[in-house]
PDB file of C-alpha atoms in Angstrom:
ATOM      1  CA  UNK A   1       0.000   0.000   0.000  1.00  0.00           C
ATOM      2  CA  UNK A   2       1.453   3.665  -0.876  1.00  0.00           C
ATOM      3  CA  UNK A   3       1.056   6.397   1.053  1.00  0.00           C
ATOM      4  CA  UNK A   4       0.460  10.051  -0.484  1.00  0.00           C
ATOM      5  CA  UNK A   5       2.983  12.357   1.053  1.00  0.00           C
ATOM      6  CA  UNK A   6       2.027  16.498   1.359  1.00  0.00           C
ATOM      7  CA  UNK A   7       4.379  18.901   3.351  1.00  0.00           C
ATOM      8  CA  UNK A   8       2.611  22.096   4.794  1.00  0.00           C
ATOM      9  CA  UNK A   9       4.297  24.600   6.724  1.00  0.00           C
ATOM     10  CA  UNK A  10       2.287  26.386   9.476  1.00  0.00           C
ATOM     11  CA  UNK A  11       1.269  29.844   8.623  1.00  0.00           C
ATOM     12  CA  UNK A  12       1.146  32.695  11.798  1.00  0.00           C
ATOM     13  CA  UNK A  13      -2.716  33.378   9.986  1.00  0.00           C
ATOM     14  CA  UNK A  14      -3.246  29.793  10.862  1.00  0.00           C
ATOM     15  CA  UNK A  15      -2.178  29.808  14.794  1.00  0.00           C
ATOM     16  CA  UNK A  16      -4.811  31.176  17.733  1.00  0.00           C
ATOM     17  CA  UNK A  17      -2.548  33.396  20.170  1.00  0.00           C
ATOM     18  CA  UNK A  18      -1.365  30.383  22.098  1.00  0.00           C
ATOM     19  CA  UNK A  19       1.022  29.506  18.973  1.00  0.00           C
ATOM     20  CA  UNK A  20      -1.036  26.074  17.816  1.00  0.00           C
ATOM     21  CA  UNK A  21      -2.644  25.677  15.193  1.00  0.00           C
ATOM     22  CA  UNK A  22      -6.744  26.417  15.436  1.00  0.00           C
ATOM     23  CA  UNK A  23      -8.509  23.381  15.782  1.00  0.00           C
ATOM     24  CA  UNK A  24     -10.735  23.778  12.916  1.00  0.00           C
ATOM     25  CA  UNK A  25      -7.790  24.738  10.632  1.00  0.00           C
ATOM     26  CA  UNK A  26      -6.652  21.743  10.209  1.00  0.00           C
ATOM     27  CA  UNK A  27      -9.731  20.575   7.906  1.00  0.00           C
ATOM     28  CA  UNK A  28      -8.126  23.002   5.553  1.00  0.00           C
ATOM     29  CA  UNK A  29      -4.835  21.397   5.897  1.00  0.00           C
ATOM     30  CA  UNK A  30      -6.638  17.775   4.911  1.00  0.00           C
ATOM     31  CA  UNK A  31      -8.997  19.261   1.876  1.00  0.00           C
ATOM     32  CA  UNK A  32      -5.432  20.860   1.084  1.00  0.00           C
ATOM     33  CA  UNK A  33      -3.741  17.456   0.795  1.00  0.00           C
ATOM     34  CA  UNK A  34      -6.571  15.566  -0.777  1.00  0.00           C
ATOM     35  CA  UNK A  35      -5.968  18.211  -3.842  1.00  0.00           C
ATOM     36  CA  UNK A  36      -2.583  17.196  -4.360  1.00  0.00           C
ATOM     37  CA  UNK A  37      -3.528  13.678  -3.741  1.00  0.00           C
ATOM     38  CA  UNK A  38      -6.269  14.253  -6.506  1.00  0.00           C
ATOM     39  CA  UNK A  39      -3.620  15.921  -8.779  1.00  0.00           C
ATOM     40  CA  UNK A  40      -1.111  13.583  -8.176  1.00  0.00           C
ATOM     41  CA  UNK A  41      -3.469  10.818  -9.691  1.00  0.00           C
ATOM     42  CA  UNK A  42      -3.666  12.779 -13.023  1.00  0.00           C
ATOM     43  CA  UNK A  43      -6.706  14.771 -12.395  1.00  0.00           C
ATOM     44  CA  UNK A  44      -7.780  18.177 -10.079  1.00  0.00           C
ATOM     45  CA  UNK A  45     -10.917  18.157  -7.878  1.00  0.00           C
ATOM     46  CA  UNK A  46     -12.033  20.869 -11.167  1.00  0.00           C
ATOM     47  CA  UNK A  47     -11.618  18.157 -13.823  1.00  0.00           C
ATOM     48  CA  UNK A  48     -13.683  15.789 -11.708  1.00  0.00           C
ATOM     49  CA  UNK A  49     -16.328  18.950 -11.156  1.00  0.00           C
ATOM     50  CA  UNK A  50     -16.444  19.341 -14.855  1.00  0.00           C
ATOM     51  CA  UNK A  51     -16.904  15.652 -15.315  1.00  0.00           C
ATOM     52  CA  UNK A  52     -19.789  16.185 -13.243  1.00  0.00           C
ATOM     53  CA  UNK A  53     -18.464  14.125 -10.336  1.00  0.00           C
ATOM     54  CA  UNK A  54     -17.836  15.524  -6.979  1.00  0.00           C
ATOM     55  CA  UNK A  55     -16.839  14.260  -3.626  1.00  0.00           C
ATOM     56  CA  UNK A  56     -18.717  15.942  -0.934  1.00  0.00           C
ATOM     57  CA  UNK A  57     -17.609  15.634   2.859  1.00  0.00           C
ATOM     58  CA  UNK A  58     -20.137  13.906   4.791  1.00  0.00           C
ATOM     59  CA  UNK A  59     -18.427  12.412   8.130  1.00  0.00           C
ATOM     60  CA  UNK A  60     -15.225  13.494   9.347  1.00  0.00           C
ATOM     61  CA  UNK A  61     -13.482  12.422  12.509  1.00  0.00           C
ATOM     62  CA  UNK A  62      -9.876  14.567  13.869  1.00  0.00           C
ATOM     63  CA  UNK A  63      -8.418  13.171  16.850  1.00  0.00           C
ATOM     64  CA  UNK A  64      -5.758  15.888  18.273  1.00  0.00           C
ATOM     65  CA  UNK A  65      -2.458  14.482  19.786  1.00  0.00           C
ATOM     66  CA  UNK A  66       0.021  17.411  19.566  1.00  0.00           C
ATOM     67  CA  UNK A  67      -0.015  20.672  18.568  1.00  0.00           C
ATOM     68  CA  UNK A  68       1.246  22.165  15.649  1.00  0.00           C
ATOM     69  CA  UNK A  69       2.709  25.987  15.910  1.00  0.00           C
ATOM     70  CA  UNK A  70       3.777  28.719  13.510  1.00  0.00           C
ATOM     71  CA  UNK A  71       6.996  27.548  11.119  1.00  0.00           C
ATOM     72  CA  UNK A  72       6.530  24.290  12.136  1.00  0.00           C
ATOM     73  CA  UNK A  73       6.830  22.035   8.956  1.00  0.00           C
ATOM     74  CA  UNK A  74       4.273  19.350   8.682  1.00  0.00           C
ATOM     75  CA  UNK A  75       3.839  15.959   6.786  1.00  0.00           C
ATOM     76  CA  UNK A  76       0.214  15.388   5.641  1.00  0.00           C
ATOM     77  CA  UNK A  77       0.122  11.578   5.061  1.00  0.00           C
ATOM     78  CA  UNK A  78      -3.099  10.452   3.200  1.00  0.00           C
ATOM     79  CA  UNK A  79      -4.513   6.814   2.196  1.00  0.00           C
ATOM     80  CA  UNK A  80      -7.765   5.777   1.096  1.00  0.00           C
ATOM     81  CA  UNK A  81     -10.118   3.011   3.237  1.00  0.00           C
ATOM     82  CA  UNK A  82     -12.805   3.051   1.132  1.00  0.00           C
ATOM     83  CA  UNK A  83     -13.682   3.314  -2.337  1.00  0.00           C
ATOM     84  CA  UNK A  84     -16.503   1.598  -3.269  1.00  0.00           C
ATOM     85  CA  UNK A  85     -20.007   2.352  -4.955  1.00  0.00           C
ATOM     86  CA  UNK A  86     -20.693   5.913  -4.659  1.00  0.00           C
ATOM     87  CA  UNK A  87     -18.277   6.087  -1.168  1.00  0.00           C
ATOM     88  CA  UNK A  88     -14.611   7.157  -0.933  1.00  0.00           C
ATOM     89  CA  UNK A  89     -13.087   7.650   2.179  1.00  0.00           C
ATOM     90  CA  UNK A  90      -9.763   8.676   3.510  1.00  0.00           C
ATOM     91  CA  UNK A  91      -7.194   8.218   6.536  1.00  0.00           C
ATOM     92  CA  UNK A  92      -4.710  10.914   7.623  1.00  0.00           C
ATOM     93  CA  UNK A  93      -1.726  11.263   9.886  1.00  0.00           C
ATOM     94  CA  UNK A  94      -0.058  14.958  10.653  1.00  0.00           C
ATOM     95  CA  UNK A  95       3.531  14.594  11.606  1.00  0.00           C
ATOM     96  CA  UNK A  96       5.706  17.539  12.743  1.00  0.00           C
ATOM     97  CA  UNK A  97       9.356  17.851  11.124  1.00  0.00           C
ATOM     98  CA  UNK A  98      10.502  15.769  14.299  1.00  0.00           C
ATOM     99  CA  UNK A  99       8.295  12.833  12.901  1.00  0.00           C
ATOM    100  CA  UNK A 100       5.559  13.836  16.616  1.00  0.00           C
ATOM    101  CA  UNK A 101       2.379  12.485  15.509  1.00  0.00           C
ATOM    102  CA  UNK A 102      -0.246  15.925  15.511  1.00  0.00           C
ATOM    103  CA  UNK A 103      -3.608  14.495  14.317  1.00  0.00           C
ATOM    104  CA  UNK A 104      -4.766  11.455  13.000  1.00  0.00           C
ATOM    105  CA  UNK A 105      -8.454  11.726  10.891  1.00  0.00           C
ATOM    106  CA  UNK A 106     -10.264  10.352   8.867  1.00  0.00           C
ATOM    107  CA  UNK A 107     -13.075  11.809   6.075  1.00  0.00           C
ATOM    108  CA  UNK A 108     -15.738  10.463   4.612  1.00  0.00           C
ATOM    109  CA  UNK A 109     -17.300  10.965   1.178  1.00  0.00           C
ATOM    110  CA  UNK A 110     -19.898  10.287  -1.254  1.00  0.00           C
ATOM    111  CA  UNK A 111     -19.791  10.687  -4.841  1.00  0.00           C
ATOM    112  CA  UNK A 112     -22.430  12.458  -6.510  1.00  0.00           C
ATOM    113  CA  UNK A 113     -23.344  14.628  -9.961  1.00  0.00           C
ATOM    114  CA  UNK A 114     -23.792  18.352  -9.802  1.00  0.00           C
ATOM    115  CA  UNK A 115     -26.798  17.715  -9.023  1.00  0.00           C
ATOM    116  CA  UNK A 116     -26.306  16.402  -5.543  1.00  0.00           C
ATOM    117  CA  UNK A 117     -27.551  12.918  -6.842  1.00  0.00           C
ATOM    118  CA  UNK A 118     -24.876   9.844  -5.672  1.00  0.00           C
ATOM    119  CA  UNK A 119     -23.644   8.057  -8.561  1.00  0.00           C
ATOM    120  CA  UNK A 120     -20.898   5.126  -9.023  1.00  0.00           C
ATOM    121  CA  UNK A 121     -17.243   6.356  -8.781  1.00  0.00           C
ATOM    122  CA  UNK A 122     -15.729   6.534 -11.920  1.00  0.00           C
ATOM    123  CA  UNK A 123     -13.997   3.085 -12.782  1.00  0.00           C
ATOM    124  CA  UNK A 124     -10.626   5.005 -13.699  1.00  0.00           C
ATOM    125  CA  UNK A 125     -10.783   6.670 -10.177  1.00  0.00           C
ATOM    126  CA  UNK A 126     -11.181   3.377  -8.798  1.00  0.00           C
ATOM    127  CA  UNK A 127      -8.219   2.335 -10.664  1.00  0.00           C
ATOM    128  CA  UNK A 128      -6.036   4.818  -9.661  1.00  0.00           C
ATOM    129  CA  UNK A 129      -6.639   4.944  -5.960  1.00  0.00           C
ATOM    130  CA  UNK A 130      -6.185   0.905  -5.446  1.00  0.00           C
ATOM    131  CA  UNK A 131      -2.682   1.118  -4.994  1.00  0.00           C
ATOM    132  CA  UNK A 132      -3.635   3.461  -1.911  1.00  0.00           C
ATOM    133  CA  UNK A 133      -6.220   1.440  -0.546  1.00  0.00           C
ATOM    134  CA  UNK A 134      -5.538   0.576   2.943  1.00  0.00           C
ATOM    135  CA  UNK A 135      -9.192  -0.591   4.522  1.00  0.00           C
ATOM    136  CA  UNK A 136      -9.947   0.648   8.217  1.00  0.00           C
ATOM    137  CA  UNK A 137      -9.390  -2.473  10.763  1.00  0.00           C
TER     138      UNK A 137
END
């Protein structure tokens, strides 16, 4: 199983006054990394939208372990648990440049039109995420 690698480092706009990262900021850092991951496949979440396919976030789950502060330099590690039927999901790990585990996450998605109707993922999606499939225990 591969692992999608996507460095981030902290921005002062991103940190509350006590120098960590705001807690809701790091959804931005995981829709962030799920871009490249996208792009990194061969296509951008845009492509996909003019496709009509789009992967709206219906569950998500962030479980905070350290915190994060401004300069820091952070590895956003992303895998896929589930890609099946009209769901795609994804595990995350946030490491700090000292390799301290920051968050661990997980989103859920489902895949639907433009139209807000689920539909199938595409078969050439499904293809290119297997080799990042690592299923939840």
């Amino acid at each position: 199983m591969s692992v999608f690698q996507h460095s981030h480092r902290v921005t002062y706009a991103e940190c509350t006054v006590g120098n960590h990262i705001y807690y809701a900021r790091y959804l931005d850092l995981l829709e962030a990394a799920r871009g490249e991951f996208f792009r990194h496949l061969g296509a951008t979440f845009l492509q996909w939208q003019e496709k009509d396919t789009i992967f709206p976030v219906i569950e998500c789950r962030l479980c905070y372990k350290s915190p994060a502060r401004y300069d820091d330099v952070l590895t956003i590690e992303i895998w896929v648990t589930t890609a099946e039927k009209v769901r795609l999901n994804f595990g995350y790990r946030i490491l700090n440049q000292t390799g301290v585990l920051v968050l661990q996450a997980e989103t859920a998605h489902v895949c639907t039109g433009l139209d807000e109707k689920p539909k199938r993922l595409p078969e050439e999606l499904r293809v290119a995420l297997k080799d990042y499939l690592k299923p939840s225990p």
